[in-house]
Short mmCIF file of C-alpha atoms in Angstrom, two decimals:
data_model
loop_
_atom_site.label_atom_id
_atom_site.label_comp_id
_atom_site.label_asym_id
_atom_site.label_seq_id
_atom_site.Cartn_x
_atom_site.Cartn_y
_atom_site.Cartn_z
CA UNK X 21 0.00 0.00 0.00
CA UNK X 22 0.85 4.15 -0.61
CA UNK X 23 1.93 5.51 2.33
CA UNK X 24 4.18 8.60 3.42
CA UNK X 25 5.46 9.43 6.53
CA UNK X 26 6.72 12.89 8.02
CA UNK X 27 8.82 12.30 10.54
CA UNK X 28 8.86 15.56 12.16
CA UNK X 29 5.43 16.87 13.89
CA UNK X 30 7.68 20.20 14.53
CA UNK X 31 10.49 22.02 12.48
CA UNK X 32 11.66 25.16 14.27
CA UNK X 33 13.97 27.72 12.34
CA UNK X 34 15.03 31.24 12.65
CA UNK X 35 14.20 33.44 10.14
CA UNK X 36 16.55 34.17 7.43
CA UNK X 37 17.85 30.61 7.83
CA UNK X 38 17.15 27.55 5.55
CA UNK X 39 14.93 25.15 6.14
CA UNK X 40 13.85 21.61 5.10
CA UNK X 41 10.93 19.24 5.84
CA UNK X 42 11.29 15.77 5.39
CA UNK X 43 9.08 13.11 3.98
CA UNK X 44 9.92 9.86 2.89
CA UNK X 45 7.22 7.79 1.04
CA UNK X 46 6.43 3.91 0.16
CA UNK X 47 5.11 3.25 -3.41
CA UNK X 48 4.46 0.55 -5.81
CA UNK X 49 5.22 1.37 -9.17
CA UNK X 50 6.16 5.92 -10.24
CA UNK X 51 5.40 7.70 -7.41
CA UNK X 52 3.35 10.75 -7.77
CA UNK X 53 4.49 13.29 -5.12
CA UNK X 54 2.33 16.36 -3.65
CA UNK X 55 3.61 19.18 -0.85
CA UNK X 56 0.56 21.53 0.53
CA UNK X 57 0.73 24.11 2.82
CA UNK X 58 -2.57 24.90 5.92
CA UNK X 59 -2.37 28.37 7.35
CA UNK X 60 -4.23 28.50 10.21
CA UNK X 61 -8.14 28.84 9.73
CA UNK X 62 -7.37 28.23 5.99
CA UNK X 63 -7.76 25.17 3.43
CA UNK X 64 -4.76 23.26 1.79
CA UNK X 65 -2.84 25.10 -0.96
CA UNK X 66 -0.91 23.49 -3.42
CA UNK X 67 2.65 24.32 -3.18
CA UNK X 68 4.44 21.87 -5.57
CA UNK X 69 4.33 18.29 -7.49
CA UNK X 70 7.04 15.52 -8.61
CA UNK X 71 5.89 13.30 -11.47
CA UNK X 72 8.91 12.93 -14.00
CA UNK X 73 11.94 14.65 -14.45
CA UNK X 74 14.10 16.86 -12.49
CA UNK X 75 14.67 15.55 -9.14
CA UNK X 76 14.95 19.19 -8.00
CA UNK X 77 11.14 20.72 -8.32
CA UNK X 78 10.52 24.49 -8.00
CA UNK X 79 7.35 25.44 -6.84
CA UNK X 80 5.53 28.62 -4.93
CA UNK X 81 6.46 30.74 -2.49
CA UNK X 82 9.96 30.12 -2.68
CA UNK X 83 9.99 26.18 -1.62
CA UNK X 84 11.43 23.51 -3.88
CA UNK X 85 11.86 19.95 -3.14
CA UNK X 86 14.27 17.07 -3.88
CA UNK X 87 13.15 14.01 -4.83
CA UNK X 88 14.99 11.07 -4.09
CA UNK X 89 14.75 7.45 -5.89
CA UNK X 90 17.37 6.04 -3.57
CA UNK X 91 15.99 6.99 -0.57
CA UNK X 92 12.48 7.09 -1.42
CA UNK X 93 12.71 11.05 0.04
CA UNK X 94 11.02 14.25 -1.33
CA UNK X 95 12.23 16.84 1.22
CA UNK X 96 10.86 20.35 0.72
CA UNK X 97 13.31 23.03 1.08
CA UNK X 98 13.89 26.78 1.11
CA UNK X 99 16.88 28.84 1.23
CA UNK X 100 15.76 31.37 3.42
CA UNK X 101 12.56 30.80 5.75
CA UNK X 102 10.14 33.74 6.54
CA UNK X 103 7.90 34.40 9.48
CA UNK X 104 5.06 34.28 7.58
CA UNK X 105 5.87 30.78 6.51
CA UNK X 106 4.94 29.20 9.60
CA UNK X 107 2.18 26.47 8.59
CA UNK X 108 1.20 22.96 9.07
CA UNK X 109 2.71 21.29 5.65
CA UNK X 110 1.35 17.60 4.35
CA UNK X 111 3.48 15.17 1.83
CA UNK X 112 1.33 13.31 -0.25
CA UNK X 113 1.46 10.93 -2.49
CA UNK X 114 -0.94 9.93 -5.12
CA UNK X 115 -2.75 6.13 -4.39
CA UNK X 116 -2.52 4.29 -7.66
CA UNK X 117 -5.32 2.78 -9.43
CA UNK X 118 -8.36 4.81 -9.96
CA UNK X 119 -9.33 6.41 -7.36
CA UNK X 120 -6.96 9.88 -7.45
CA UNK X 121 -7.15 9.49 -3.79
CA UNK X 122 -4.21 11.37 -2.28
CA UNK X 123 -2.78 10.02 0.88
CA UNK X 124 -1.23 12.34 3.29
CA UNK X 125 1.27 12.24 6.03
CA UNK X 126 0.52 13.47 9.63
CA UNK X 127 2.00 16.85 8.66
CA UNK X 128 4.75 18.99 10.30
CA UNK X 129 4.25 22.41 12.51
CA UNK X 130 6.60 24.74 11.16
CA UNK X 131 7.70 27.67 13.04
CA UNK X 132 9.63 30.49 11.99
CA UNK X 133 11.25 32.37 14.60
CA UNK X 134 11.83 36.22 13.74
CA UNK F 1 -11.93 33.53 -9.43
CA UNK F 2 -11.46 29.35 -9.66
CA UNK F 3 -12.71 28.13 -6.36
CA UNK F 4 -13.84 25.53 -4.16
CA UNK F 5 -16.51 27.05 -2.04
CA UNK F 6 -17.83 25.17 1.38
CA UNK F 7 -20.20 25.53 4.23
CA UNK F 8 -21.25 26.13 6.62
CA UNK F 9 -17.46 26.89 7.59
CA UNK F 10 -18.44 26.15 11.17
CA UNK F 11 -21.77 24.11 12.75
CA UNK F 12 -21.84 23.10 15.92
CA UNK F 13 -25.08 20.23 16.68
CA UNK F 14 -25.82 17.06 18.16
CA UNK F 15 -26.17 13.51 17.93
CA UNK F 16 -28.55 12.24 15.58
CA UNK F 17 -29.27 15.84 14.20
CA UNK F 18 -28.82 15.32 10.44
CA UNK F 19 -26.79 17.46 8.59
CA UNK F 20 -25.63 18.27 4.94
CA UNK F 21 -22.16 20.27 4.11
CA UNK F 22 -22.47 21.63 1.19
CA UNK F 23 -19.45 21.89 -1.25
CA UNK F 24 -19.53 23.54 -5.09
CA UNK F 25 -16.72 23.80 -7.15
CA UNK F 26 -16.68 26.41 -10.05
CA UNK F 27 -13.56 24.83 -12.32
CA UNK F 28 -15.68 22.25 -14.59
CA UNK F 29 -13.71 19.69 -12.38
CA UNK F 30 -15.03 15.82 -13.30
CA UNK F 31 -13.00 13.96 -9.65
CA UNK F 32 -14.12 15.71 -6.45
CA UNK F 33 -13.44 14.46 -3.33
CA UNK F 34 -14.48 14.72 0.88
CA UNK F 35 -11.18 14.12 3.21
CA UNK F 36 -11.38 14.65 6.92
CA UNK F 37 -8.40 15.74 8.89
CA UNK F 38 -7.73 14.83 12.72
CA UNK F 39 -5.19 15.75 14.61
CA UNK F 40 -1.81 12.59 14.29
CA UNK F 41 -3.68 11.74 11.20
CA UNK F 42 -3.54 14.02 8.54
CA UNK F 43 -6.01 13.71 5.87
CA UNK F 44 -8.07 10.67 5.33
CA UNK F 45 -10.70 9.98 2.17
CA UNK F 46 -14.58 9.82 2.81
CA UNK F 47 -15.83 9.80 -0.22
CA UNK F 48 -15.12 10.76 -4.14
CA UNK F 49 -16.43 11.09 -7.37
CA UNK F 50 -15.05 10.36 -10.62
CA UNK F 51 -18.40 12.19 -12.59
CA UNK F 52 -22.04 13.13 -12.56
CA UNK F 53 -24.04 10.32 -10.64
CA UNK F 54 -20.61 8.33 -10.19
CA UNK F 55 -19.58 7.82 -6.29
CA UNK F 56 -17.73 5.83 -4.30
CA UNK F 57 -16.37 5.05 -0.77
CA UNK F 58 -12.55 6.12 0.35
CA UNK F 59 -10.64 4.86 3.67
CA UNK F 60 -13.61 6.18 6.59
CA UNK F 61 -17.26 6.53 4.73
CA UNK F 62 -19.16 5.03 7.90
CA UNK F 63 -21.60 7.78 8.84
CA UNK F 64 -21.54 9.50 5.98
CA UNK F 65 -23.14 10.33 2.53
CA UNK F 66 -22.55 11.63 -0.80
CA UNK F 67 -24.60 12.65 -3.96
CA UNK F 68 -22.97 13.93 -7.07
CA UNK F 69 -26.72 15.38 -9.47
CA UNK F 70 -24.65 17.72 -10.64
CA UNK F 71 -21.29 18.53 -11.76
CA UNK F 72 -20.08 21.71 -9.68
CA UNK F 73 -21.95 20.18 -6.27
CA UNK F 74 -20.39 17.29 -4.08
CA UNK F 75 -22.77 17.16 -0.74
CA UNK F 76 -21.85 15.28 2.00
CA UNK F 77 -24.53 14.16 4.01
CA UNK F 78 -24.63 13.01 7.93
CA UNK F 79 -27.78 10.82 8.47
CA UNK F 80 -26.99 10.72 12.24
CA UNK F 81 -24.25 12.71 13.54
CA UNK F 82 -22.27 11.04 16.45
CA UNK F 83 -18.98 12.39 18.38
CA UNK F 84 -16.80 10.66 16.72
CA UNK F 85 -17.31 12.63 13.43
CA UNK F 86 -16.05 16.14 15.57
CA UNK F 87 -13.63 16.70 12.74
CA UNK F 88 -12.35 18.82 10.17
CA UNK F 89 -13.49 17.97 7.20
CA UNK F 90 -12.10 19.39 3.32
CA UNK F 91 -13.81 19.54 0.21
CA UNK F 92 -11.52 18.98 -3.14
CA UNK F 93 -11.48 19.02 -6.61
CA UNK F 94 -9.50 17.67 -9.26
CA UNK F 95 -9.54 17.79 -13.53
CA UNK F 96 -10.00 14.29 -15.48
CA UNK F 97 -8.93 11.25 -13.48
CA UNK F 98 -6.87 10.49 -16.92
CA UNK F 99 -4.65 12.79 -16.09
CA UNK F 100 -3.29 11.36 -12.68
CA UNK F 101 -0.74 14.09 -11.95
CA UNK F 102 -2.87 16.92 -11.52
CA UNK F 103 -2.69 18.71 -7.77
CA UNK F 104 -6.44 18.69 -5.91
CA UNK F 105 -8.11 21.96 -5.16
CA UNK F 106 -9.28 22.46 -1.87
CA UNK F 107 -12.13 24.17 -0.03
CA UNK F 108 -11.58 26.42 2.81
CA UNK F 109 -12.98 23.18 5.15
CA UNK F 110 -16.04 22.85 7.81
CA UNK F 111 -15.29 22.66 11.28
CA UNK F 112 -17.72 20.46 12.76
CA UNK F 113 -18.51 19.57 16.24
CA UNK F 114 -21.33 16.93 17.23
CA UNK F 115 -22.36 16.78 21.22
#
């Protein structure tokens, strides 16, 4: 079965300093990768996506994330973390078959310290 | 604006009080889809639909129900509420199934609490 884990339920960081939240996932067959971000009081947004290519994915607000085959991983990073990116943030990975379900992690608390 | 609209946002009611949460998405999505979201367990699948009149169960539908009449509208429906539905619970949206790498739209969620 699909499953991805987050092993941290809390990354803190100052601000100004990078940051990285880890997620390591279990797959049969391509994996289909998803980051969102929750701001408090607020629905998911889609920050990024990993289906093919680059192992190195750009997406909003700054944040990319690294896929890796080897270690099954798909960290999301950014250079330089803001205040105002403190959030709850959810790996997910696409279930295969047909039911586009997406299964999530427990997510991770960041917190941005000015 | 492209949106997935929900409510109420917030309903508080109790046990055996039925309920509907409305959800209505305006992107011509066909795959829409009801998670829940307690705390230690991220998100978890209720229900989805591929299309018009097409539904079926995710990981937790006991308790709940879905109709699909119309494209833009995914209800979900609680015949009897009980405590252990006190969740947060997301409305999402999706283009063509076929195209299995396309990120979910979500709704703004429905905090719900059953006495």
């Amino acid at each position: 079965a699909q499953s991805v884990a987050q092993p941290e339920d809390q990354v803190n960081v100052a601000e100004g300093n990078p940051l990285t939240v880890k997620c390591t996932y279990s797959v049969s067959g391509n994996p289909y990768l998803f980051w969102y971000v929750q701001y408090p009081n607020r629905g998911l947004q889609f920050l990024l996506k990993y289906i093919t290519g680059d192992n190195l994915v750009k997406g909003s607000y700054g944040f990319e994330a690294e896929f890796n085959k080897s270690q099954t991983s798909f960290h999301l990073k950014k250079p330089s973390a803001l205040v105002s990116d403190s959030a709850l943030y959810f790996c997910a990975v696409r279930d295969g078959g047909a039911t586009n379900k997406l299964i999530f992690g427990t997510g991770t608390l960041l917190a941005v310290q000015p | 604006e492209a949106q997935v609209t929900q409510n109420p946002r917030y309903l508080i009611t109790v046990t055996g009080k039925k309920l509907t949460v409305t959800c209505s998405q305006n992107m011509n999505h066909e795959y829409m889809s009801w998670y829940r979201q307690d705390p230690g367990l991220g998100l978890r699948q209720i229900y989805y639909s591929m299309n018009v009149e097409v539904t079926d169960k995710g990981d937790v539908p006991e308790g709940y129900k879905v109709s699909r009449k119309e494209k833009r509208n995914f209800p979900l429906i609680l015949e009897s509420p009980s405590p252990n539905q006190t969740s947060l619970y997301f409305c999402a949206s999706s283009p063509r199934q076929g195209s299995s790498y396309n990120e979910q739209f979500f709704g703004p969620g429905t905090r719900l609490t059953v006495l």
